[in-house]
Amino acid sequence: MASLFTNASAQTALKTLTAASKSLASTQTRVATGYRINTAEDNAAYWSIATTLRSDVNALGAVKDALGLGAATVDTVYTGISDTKDLLDQVKSKLVAASQSGVPKAQVQAEITQLQNRLKDTSKSTVINSESWLTQDTSVAGYTSQKDVVGSFTRAAGVVTIENITIDITKTKLYENSTSAQDAVTASLDSATATTARGVYAKAMDDIKAVTNATNAAWNNSLKKTYNPATTTSIAGVATPAAGRTSFGAAATTGTDFGTAVTAISTALTEAQLNTALGLGPTADFGGAGGAGSKFLSSLSADDKTALLNELNANATALKTTLTDINNGAVGDAVGAERVAAATAALATYDAAVAESVNKYVGVAARDAFVTKTAENAIATYSASAKGDVNNQQLGIFDKVRSVISDNNGGNAKAVRVSDIDISNLSDTGFDKAVLSSYISAVDDALQELTLSASIVGAAKARIEGNKTFVQNLVDANNRGIGQLVDADLNEESTKLKALQVQEQLAVQALGIANSSTQSILSLFQ
């Protein structure tokens, strides 16, 4: 049935055209934007995920930029440390060359001074973003020894986390600019109270002087005194000969402990007027007042103490036997001149034997060994205390105290730092060679620490570079994820676009045909 008011064909054609136009518009939008899901209404879930991923990608981009800045900073620090290590190697080479006899120390020092200046210049010049990790000042407000570089961005269970790469820049410090830290180290080194390292060192040096002030002749003369473990006023129980008689007040006995022997030796030293210099009185033993002489005697090893006591006891036993034979076992009898002479000779032999035994263990050679060991221990203790001082640990690799050396007479001590090594006044004496050796050891110690610093910075640099690569890979992965969620397949969309364009054109033609049917009805009335 033909109707003027209802054109079913036109309605169908119009719906088809509307649908084709809508599909064409959607396809054109996907082609134009490249997105299959462009707004939340396209697919709320996927759009939400993609939007979050895009936000994370932007955050990761910021992380990558921060890593780039951190990498530049660490690379600059590494370059500075590497250059200073090369310079310090040259300083070590100069010192080793100067250790050869005949090398002019002043000329070598001129080169070393220039290298020391270059070390400072390199350290001060190694600056990026107004920060120096080599020359630091801990007294500046806001100073922190921990530097953070943004390392990663993560989102887990809805919680966002920023991870940092932390670098301890105390490991890279070459110089400390804070005068308060320097002054604290100087004050600690110079403090000479009894409980400080300097005080202990000074006491040890006093002990050495007390012992060495006793001349070799006086020391040896003190050992001529005789030894009797029973008494310190007679010789093996034999009183002083008088009126042609030798009175045997007591039989010779053997010592039962080394303390008694020390008392006798102490008496000998006292009679030789060495007790004041040595701080060793006539009753001093190993638990005495701590004078230099007492420390010297107590420094003997357990084996030496036992051996000396055995020898002294053997000497006393031999004297007892000889005197008993001379007197035929009687005590207090009047004797003739020949017995007095024999007893006197026996006593002389005994004196010589005792002197030989004592000299073997506490003579000049033993004394000198004690002096050397005491000096070495004093310097080692002082150096260890100086190096371990909390203030010294705040200083840099080149200005911290590495060791302590004494002057030629042992009266003063000097801190050894790489920054102020000076060999210009050294000669080829044994003492000065030892000083030069201490300088070389200090530089080598600093080189080891500098190498560790380079390793720490190098490891941080590698970690930052690795994180940069990972962050970039993560950005790429997130972008791929976003693409899989919301990107349009342009090959498919372009094919659809052509088909929809044809469909739209056909719908237009169909609508035109449907609308032309009313013209046929009009012709019926003509």
mmCIF file of C-alpha atoms in Angstrom, residues 117-407:
data_model
loop_
_atom_site.group_PDB
_atom_site.id
_atom_site.type_symbol
_atom_site.label_atom_id
_atom_site.label_comp_id
_atom_site.label_asym_id
_atom_site.label_seq_id
_atom_site.Cartn_x
_atom_site.Cartn_y
_atom_site.Cartn_z
ATOM 1 C CA ASN A 117 98.941 21.723 45.196
ATOM 2 C CA ARG A 118 97.493 19.972 42.155
ATOM 3 C CA LEU A 119 95.745 17.495 44.438
ATOM 4 C CA LYS A 120 94.031 20.381 46.229
ATOM 5 C CA ASP A 121 93.171 22.151 42.978
ATOM 6 C CA THR A 122 91.671 19.010 41.451
ATOM 7 C CA SER A 123 89.645 18.330 44.571
ATOM 8 C CA LYS A 124 88.272 21.880 44.753
ATOM 9 C CA SER A 125 87.483 21.974 41.022
ATOM 10 C CA THR A 126 85.479 18.755 41.036
ATOM 11 C CA VAL A 127 82.102 20.454 41.446
ATOM 12 C CA ILE A 128 78.739 19.848 39.781
ATOM 13 C CA ASN A 129 75.417 21.476 40.564
ATOM 14 C CA SER A 130 77.193 23.579 43.219
ATOM 15 C CA GLU A 131 78.210 20.458 45.143
ATOM 16 C CA SER A 132 81.649 19.050 45.854
ATOM 17 C CA TRP A 133 82.002 15.504 47.089
ATOM 18 C CA LEU A 134 85.804 15.727 47.312
ATOM 19 C CA THR A 135 86.379 18.934 49.282
ATOM 20 C CA GLN A 136 83.740 19.125 51.997
ATOM 21 C CA ASP A 137 82.893 21.391 54.922
ATOM 22 C CA THR A 138 81.002 19.610 57.684
ATOM 23 C CA SER A 139 80.434 22.887 59.546
ATOM 24 C CA VAL A 140 78.108 24.262 56.849
ATOM 25 C CA ALA A 141 74.446 24.371 57.899
ATOM 26 C CA GLY A 142 72.457 21.547 56.359
ATOM 27 C CA TYR A 143 75.496 19.419 55.585
ATOM 28 C CA THR A 144 74.718 15.744 55.178
ATOM 29 C CA SER A 145 77.084 12.904 54.468
ATOM 30 C CA GLN A 146 74.405 10.913 52.642
ATOM 31 C CA LYS A 147 73.524 11.869 49.078
ATOM 32 C CA ASP A 148 70.434 10.361 47.445
ATOM 33 C CA VAL A 149 69.813 9.833 43.747
ATOM 34 C CA VAL A 150 66.274 8.833 42.694
ATOM 35 C CA GLY A 151 66.655 5.258 41.558
ATOM 36 C CA SER A 152 63.202 3.893 40.751
ATOM 37 C CA PHE A 153 59.430 4.394 40.842
ATOM 38 C CA THR A 154 57.139 1.519 41.729
ATOM 39 C CA ARG A 155 53.415 1.027 42.286
ATOM 40 C CA ALA A 156 52.272 -2.049 44.192
ATOM 41 C CA ALA A 157 48.837 -2.686 45.698
ATOM 42 C CA GLY A 158 47.939 0.920 45.006
ATOM 43 C CA VAL A 159 50.928 2.243 46.943
ATOM 44 C CA VAL A 160 53.478 4.403 45.150
ATOM 45 C CA THR A 161 57.109 4.016 46.284
ATOM 46 C CA ILE A 162 60.178 6.035 45.335
ATOM 47 C CA GLU A 163 63.467 4.166 45.828
ATOM 48 C CA ASN A 164 66.732 6.081 46.200
ATOM 49 C CA ILE A 165 70.360 5.188 45.566
ATOM 50 C CA THR A 166 72.231 6.425 48.652
ATOM 51 C CA ILE A 167 75.935 7.287 48.463
ATOM 52 C CA ASP A 168 78.043 7.933 51.579
ATOM 53 C CA ILE A 169 80.239 10.858 50.546
ATOM 54 C CA THR A 170 82.467 10.521 53.610
ATOM 55 C CA LYS A 171 84.102 7.786 51.539
ATOM 56 C CA THR A 172 84.936 10.290 48.803
ATOM 57 C CA LYS A 173 86.156 13.132 51.017
ATOM 58 C CA LEU A 174 89.708 14.159 50.165
ATOM 59 C CA TYR A 175 89.879 17.380 52.194
ATOM 60 C CA GLU A 176 87.915 18.829 55.104
ATOM 61 C CA ASN A 177 87.462 22.604 54.996
ATOM 62 C CA SER A 178 86.038 22.887 58.501
ATOM 63 C CA THR A 179 88.615 24.570 60.730
ATOM 64 C CA SER A 180 86.793 23.306 63.809
ATOM 65 C CA ALA A 181 87.412 19.696 62.773
ATOM 66 C CA GLN A 182 91.076 20.448 62.050
ATOM 67 C CA ASP A 183 91.488 22.252 65.371
ATOM 68 C CA ALA A 184 89.883 19.373 67.250
ATOM 69 C CA VAL A 185 92.389 16.926 65.787
ATOM 70 C CA THR A 186 95.293 19.235 66.614
ATOM 71 C CA ALA A 187 94.057 19.685 70.182
ATOM 72 C CA SER A 188 93.679 15.937 70.587
ATOM 73 C CA LEU A 189 97.202 15.312 69.319
ATOM 74 C CA ASP A 190 98.739 18.032 71.486
ATOM 75 C CA SER A 191 96.964 17.148 74.730
ATOM 76 C CA ALA A 192 99.647 15.714 76.999
ATOM 77 C CA THR A 193 97.672 14.771 80.096
ATOM 78 C CA ALA A 194 98.452 11.357 81.543
ATOM 79 C CA THR A 195 95.398 9.666 80.032
ATOM 80 C CA THR A 196 95.787 10.959 76.474
ATOM 81 C CA ALA A 197 97.742 9.276 73.703
ATOM 82 C CA ARG A 198 100.244 12.140 73.736
ATOM 83 C CA GLY A 199 100.623 11.807 77.518
ATOM 84 C CA VAL A 200 101.266 8.073 77.281
ATOM 85 C CA TYR A 201 103.772 8.710 74.507
ATOM 86 C CA ALA A 202 105.515 11.410 76.551
ATOM 87 C CA LYS A 203 105.790 9.077 79.563
ATOM 88 C CA ALA A 204 107.269 6.350 77.386
ATOM 89 C CA MET A 205 109.789 8.819 75.992
ATOM 90 C CA ASP A 206 110.698 9.861 79.543
ATOM 91 C CA ASP A 207 111.254 6.218 80.431
ATOM 92 C CA ILE A 208 113.534 5.831 77.437
ATOM 93 C CA LYS A 209 115.512 8.923 78.378
ATOM 94 C CA ALA A 210 115.815 7.730 81.981
ATOM 95 C CA VAL A 211 117.265 4.429 80.874
ATOM 96 C CA THR A 212 119.514 5.800 78.151
ATOM 97 C CA ASN A 213 120.816 8.604 80.381
ATOM 98 C CA ALA A 214 122.644 5.918 82.333
ATOM 99 C CA THR A 215 125.918 5.650 80.466
ATOM 100 C CA ASN A 216 127.193 2.303 79.310
ATOM 101 C CA ALA A 217 130.078 2.491 81.791
ATOM 102 C CA ALA A 218 127.817 3.237 84.743
ATOM 103 C CA TRP A 219 125.420 0.525 83.653
ATOM 104 C CA ASN A 220 128.160 -2.082 83.440
ATOM 105 C CA ASN A 221 129.674 -0.961 86.745
ATOM 106 C CA SER A 222 126.329 -1.512 88.425
ATOM 107 C CA LEU A 223 126.479 -5.145 87.365
ATOM 108 C CA LYS A 224 129.761 -5.665 89.258
ATOM 109 C CA LYS A 225 127.785 -5.713 92.479
ATOM 110 C CA THR A 226 127.246 -9.174 93.867
ATOM 111 C CA TYR A 227 124.010 -11.043 94.248
ATOM 112 C CA ASN A 228 122.745 -12.984 97.257
ATOM 113 C CA PRO A 229 119.114 -14.097 97.400
ATOM 114 C CA ALA A 230 119.214 -14.218 101.206
ATOM 115 C CA THR A 231 120.480 -10.738 101.968
ATOM 116 C CA THR A 232 121.556 -7.582 100.197
ATOM 117 C CA THR A 233 124.213 -6.579 102.738
ATOM 118 C CA SER A 234 126.615 -9.512 102.591
ATOM 119 C CA ILE A 235 128.135 -11.729 99.981
ATOM 120 C CA ALA A 236 126.747 -15.246 100.067
ATOM 121 C CA GLY A 237 126.462 -15.070 103.813
ATOM 122 C CA VAL A 238 130.144 -14.148 104.224
ATOM 123 C CA ALA A 239 130.730 -11.051 106.339
ATOM 124 C CA THR A 240 133.484 -8.579 105.594
ATOM 125 C CA PRO A 241 136.879 -10.145 106.536
ATOM 126 C CA ALA A 242 138.268 -8.593 109.727
ATOM 127 C CA ALA A 243 141.162 -9.250 112.144
ATOM 128 C CA GLY A 244 142.468 -12.076 110.036
ATOM 129 C CA ARG A 245 139.290 -14.057 110.308
ATOM 130 C CA THR A 246 136.517 -14.930 107.884
ATOM 131 C CA SER A 247 133.267 -15.230 109.780
ATOM 132 C CA PHE A 248 130.551 -17.271 108.131
ATOM 133 C CA GLY A 249 127.349 -15.685 109.357
ATOM 134 C CA ALA A 250 125.111 -17.862 107.202
ATOM 135 C CA ALA A 251 125.377 -20.517 104.583
ATOM 136 C CA ALA A 252 124.803 -19.464 100.979
ATOM 137 C CA THR A 253 121.251 -20.171 99.802
ATOM 138 C CA THR A 254 119.478 -20.114 96.446
ATOM 139 C CA GLY A 255 116.771 -17.682 95.373
ATOM 140 C CA THR A 256 113.234 -18.971 95.213
ATOM 141 C CA ASP A 257 111.687 -16.180 93.115
ATOM 142 C CA PHE A 258 112.894 -13.701 90.584
ATOM 143 C CA GLY A 259 111.578 -10.782 92.605
ATOM 144 C CA THR A 260 114.373 -11.403 95.099
ATOM 145 C CA ALA A 261 116.873 -11.337 92.291
ATOM 146 C CA VAL A 262 115.406 -8.048 91.076
ATOM 147 C CA THR A 263 115.800 -6.616 94.574
ATOM 148 C CA ALA A 264 119.476 -7.527 94.534
ATOM 149 C CA ILE A 265 119.941 -6.075 91.062
ATOM 150 C CA SER A 266 118.050 -2.996 92.184
ATOM 151 C CA THR A 267 120.461 -2.619 95.086
ATOM 152 C CA ALA A 268 123.341 -2.817 92.658
ATOM 153 C CA LEU A 269 121.785 -0.089 90.536
ATOM 154 C CA THR A 270 121.149 2.000 93.636
ATOM 155 C CA GLU A 271 124.747 1.705 94.787
ATOM 156 C CA ALA A 272 125.811 2.757 91.309
ATOM 157 C CA GLN A 273 123.620 5.853 91.797
ATOM 158 C CA LEU A 274 121.382 4.954 88.868
ATOM 159 C CA ASN A 275 118.211 4.528 90.891
ATOM 160 C CA THR A 276 117.232 8.203 90.617
ATOM 161 C CA ALA A 277 117.612 8.243 86.853
ATOM 162 C CA LEU A 278 115.810 4.943 86.440
ATOM 163 C CA GLY A 279 113.103 5.447 89.033
ATOM 164 C CA LEU A 280 114.107 2.142 90.622
ATOM 165 C CA GLY A 281 114.644 1.953 94.382
ATOM 166 C CA PRO A 282 116.416 -0.747 96.400
ATOM 167 C CA THR A 283 113.181 -2.577 97.174
ATOM 168 C CA ALA A 284 111.586 -2.290 93.752
ATOM 169 C CA ASP A 285 110.286 -5.415 92.081
ATOM 170 C CA PHE A 286 107.937 -6.214 89.202
ATOM 171 C CA GLY A 287 105.010 -4.806 91.113
ATOM 172 C CA GLY A 288 106.883 -1.607 91.926
ATOM 173 C CA ALA A 289 106.100 2.032 91.337
ATOM 174 C CA GLY A 290 106.463 1.793 87.579
ATOM 175 C CA GLY A 291 109.775 3.560 87.089
ATOM 176 C CA ALA A 292 111.655 3.138 83.845
ATOM 177 C CA GLY A 293 114.124 0.709 85.405
ATOM 178 C CA SER A 294 111.334 -1.397 86.868
ATOM 179 C CA LYS A 295 109.630 -1.467 83.468
ATOM 180 C CA PHE A 296 112.902 -2.480 81.881
ATOM 181 C CA LEU A 297 113.418 -5.396 84.262
ATOM 182 C CA SER A 298 109.798 -6.468 83.959
ATOM 183 C CA SER A 299 110.106 -6.437 80.168
ATOM 184 C CA LEU A 300 112.198 -9.585 80.311
ATOM 185 C CA SER A 301 110.494 -12.642 78.934
ATOM 186 C CA ALA A 302 109.461 -15.458 81.234
ATOM 187 C CA ASP A 303 112.158 -17.673 79.734
ATOM 188 C CA ASP A 304 114.839 -15.044 80.350
ATOM 189 C CA LYS A 305 113.697 -14.557 83.927
ATOM 190 C CA THR A 306 113.888 -18.293 84.588
ATOM 191 C CA ALA A 307 117.265 -18.623 82.882
ATOM 192 C CA LEU A 308 118.763 -15.702 84.819
ATOM 193 C CA LEU A 309 117.450 -17.013 88.129
ATOM 194 C CA ASN A 310 118.874 -20.461 87.379
ATOM 195 C CA GLU A 311 122.283 -19.007 86.563
ATOM 196 C CA LEU A 312 122.329 -16.847 89.685
ATOM 197 C CA ASN A 313 121.320 -19.805 91.827
ATOM 198 C CA ALA A 314 124.019 -21.923 90.230
ATOM 199 C CA ASN A 315 126.579 -19.191 90.976
ATOM 200 C CA ALA A 316 125.453 -18.998 94.612
ATOM 201 C CA THR A 317 125.513 -22.781 95.010
ATOM 202 C CA ALA A 318 129.021 -22.936 93.577
ATOM 203 C CA LEU A 319 130.182 -20.223 95.991
ATOM 204 C CA LYS A 320 128.602 -22.023 98.932
ATOM 205 C CA THR A 321 130.389 -25.234 97.999
ATOM 206 C CA THR A 322 133.727 -23.456 97.575
ATOM 207 C CA LEU A 323 133.501 -21.573 100.866
ATOM 208 C CA THR A 324 132.419 -24.706 102.709
ATOM 209 C CA ASP A 325 135.407 -26.578 101.320
ATOM 210 C CA ILE A 326 137.758 -23.746 102.310
ATOM 211 C CA ASN A 327 136.455 -23.759 105.870
ATOM 212 C CA ASN A 328 136.189 -27.541 106.084
ATOM 213 C CA GLY A 329 132.505 -27.190 106.895
ATOM 214 C CA ALA A 330 133.011 -25.133 110.078
ATOM 215 C CA VAL A 331 131.518 -21.719 110.698
ATOM 216 C CA GLY A 332 133.084 -18.963 112.784
ATOM 217 C CA ASP A 333 136.509 -20.575 113.196
ATOM 218 C CA ALA A 334 139.652 -18.506 113.059
ATOM 219 C CA VAL A 335 141.439 -19.110 109.823
ATOM 220 C CA GLY A 336 144.782 -18.361 108.430
ATOM 221 C CA ALA A 337 145.739 -15.924 105.770
ATOM 222 C CA GLU A 338 145.659 -18.616 103.098
ATOM 223 C CA ARG A 339 141.998 -19.319 103.778
ATOM 224 C CA VAL A 340 141.185 -15.615 103.701
ATOM 225 C CA ALA A 341 142.963 -15.346 100.376
ATOM 226 C CA ALA A 342 141.118 -18.393 99.040
ATOM 227 C CA ALA A 343 137.778 -17.017 100.203
ATOM 228 C CA THR A 344 138.558 -13.634 98.690
ATOM 229 C CA ALA A 345 139.449 -15.295 95.372
ATOM 230 C CA ALA A 346 136.258 -17.343 95.497
ATOM 231 C CA LEU A 347 134.261 -14.191 96.077
ATOM 232 C CA ALA A 348 135.969 -12.482 93.127
ATOM 233 C CA THR A 349 135.148 -15.443 90.927
ATOM 234 C CA TYR A 350 131.590 -15.302 92.157
ATOM 235 C CA ASP A 351 131.385 -11.565 91.440
ATOM 236 C CA ALA A 352 132.596 -12.098 87.886
ATOM 237 C CA ALA A 353 130.172 -14.968 87.278
ATOM 238 C CA VAL A 354 127.242 -12.957 88.597
ATOM 239 C CA ALA A 355 128.237 -9.944 86.511
ATOM 240 C CA GLU A 356 128.438 -12.112 83.404
ATOM 241 C CA SER A 357 125.034 -13.708 84.050
ATOM 242 C CA VAL A 358 123.307 -10.431 84.807
ATOM 243 C CA ASN A 359 124.937 -8.662 81.871
ATOM 244 C CA LYS A 360 123.656 -11.379 79.553
ATOM 245 C CA TYR A 361 120.027 -10.578 80.359
ATOM 246 C CA VAL A 362 119.928 -6.998 81.646
ATOM 247 C CA GLY A 363 123.121 -5.547 80.219
ATOM 248 C CA VAL A 364 123.577 -2.762 77.693
ATOM 249 C CA ALA A 365 122.365 -4.864 74.749
ATOM 250 C CA ALA A 366 119.184 -5.821 76.602
ATOM 251 C CA ARG A 367 118.723 -2.224 77.682
ATOM 252 C CA ASP A 368 119.041 -0.985 74.103
ATOM 253 C CA ALA A 369 116.555 -3.601 72.910
ATOM 254 C CA PHE A 370 114.150 -2.387 75.598
ATOM 255 C CA VAL A 371 114.632 1.207 74.493
ATOM 256 C CA THR A 372 113.959 0.328 70.849
ATOM 257 C CA LYS A 373 110.894 -1.729 71.668
ATOM 258 C CA THR A 374 109.527 0.914 74.030
ATOM 259 C CA ALA A 375 109.922 3.597 71.360
ATOM 260 C CA GLU A 376 108.256 1.435 68.719
ATOM 261 C CA ASN A 377 105.350 0.602 71.012
ATOM 262 C CA ALA A 378 104.931 4.237 72.060
ATOM 263 C CA ILE A 379 104.796 5.462 68.467
ATOM 264 C CA ALA A 380 102.508 2.609 67.412
ATOM 265 C CA THR A 381 100.119 3.326 70.289
ATOM 266 C CA TYR A 382 100.168 7.058 69.597
ATOM 267 C CA SER A 383 99.600 6.488 65.874
ATOM 268 C CA ALA A 384 96.722 4.090 66.472
ATOM 269 C CA SER A 385 95.077 6.531 68.865
ATOM 270 C CA ALA A 386 95.559 9.449 66.457
ATOM 271 C CA LYS A 387 94.193 7.506 63.484
ATOM 272 C CA GLY A 388 91.203 6.247 65.436
ATOM 273 C CA ASP A 389 90.331 9.626 66.958
ATOM 274 C CA VAL A 390 86.705 10.507 66.191
ATOM 275 C CA ASN A 391 87.699 13.976 65.012
ATOM 276 C CA ASN A 392 90.394 12.562 62.751
ATOM 277 C CA GLN A 393 87.824 10.313 61.102
ATOM 278 C CA GLN A 394 85.960 13.440 59.956
ATOM 279 C CA LEU A 395 88.933 14.604 57.930
ATOM 280 C CA GLY A 396 89.574 13.719 54.306
ATOM 281 C CA ILE A 397 91.848 11.108 52.810
ATOM 282 C CA PHE A 398 94.643 13.612 52.231
ATOM 283 C CA ASP A 399 94.461 15.647 55.453
ATOM 284 C CA LYS A 400 93.730 12.990 58.061
ATOM 285 C CA VAL A 401 96.506 11.728 60.344
ATOM 286 C CA ARG A 402 97.973 8.503 58.967
ATOM 287 C CA SER A 403 100.655 7.886 61.583
ATOM 288 C CA VAL A 404 102.901 9.630 64.080
ATOM 289 C CA ILE A 405 106.681 9.894 63.957
ATOM 290 C CA SER A 406 109.064 11.105 66.638
ATOM 291 C CA ASP A 407 111.883 13.556 66.200
#
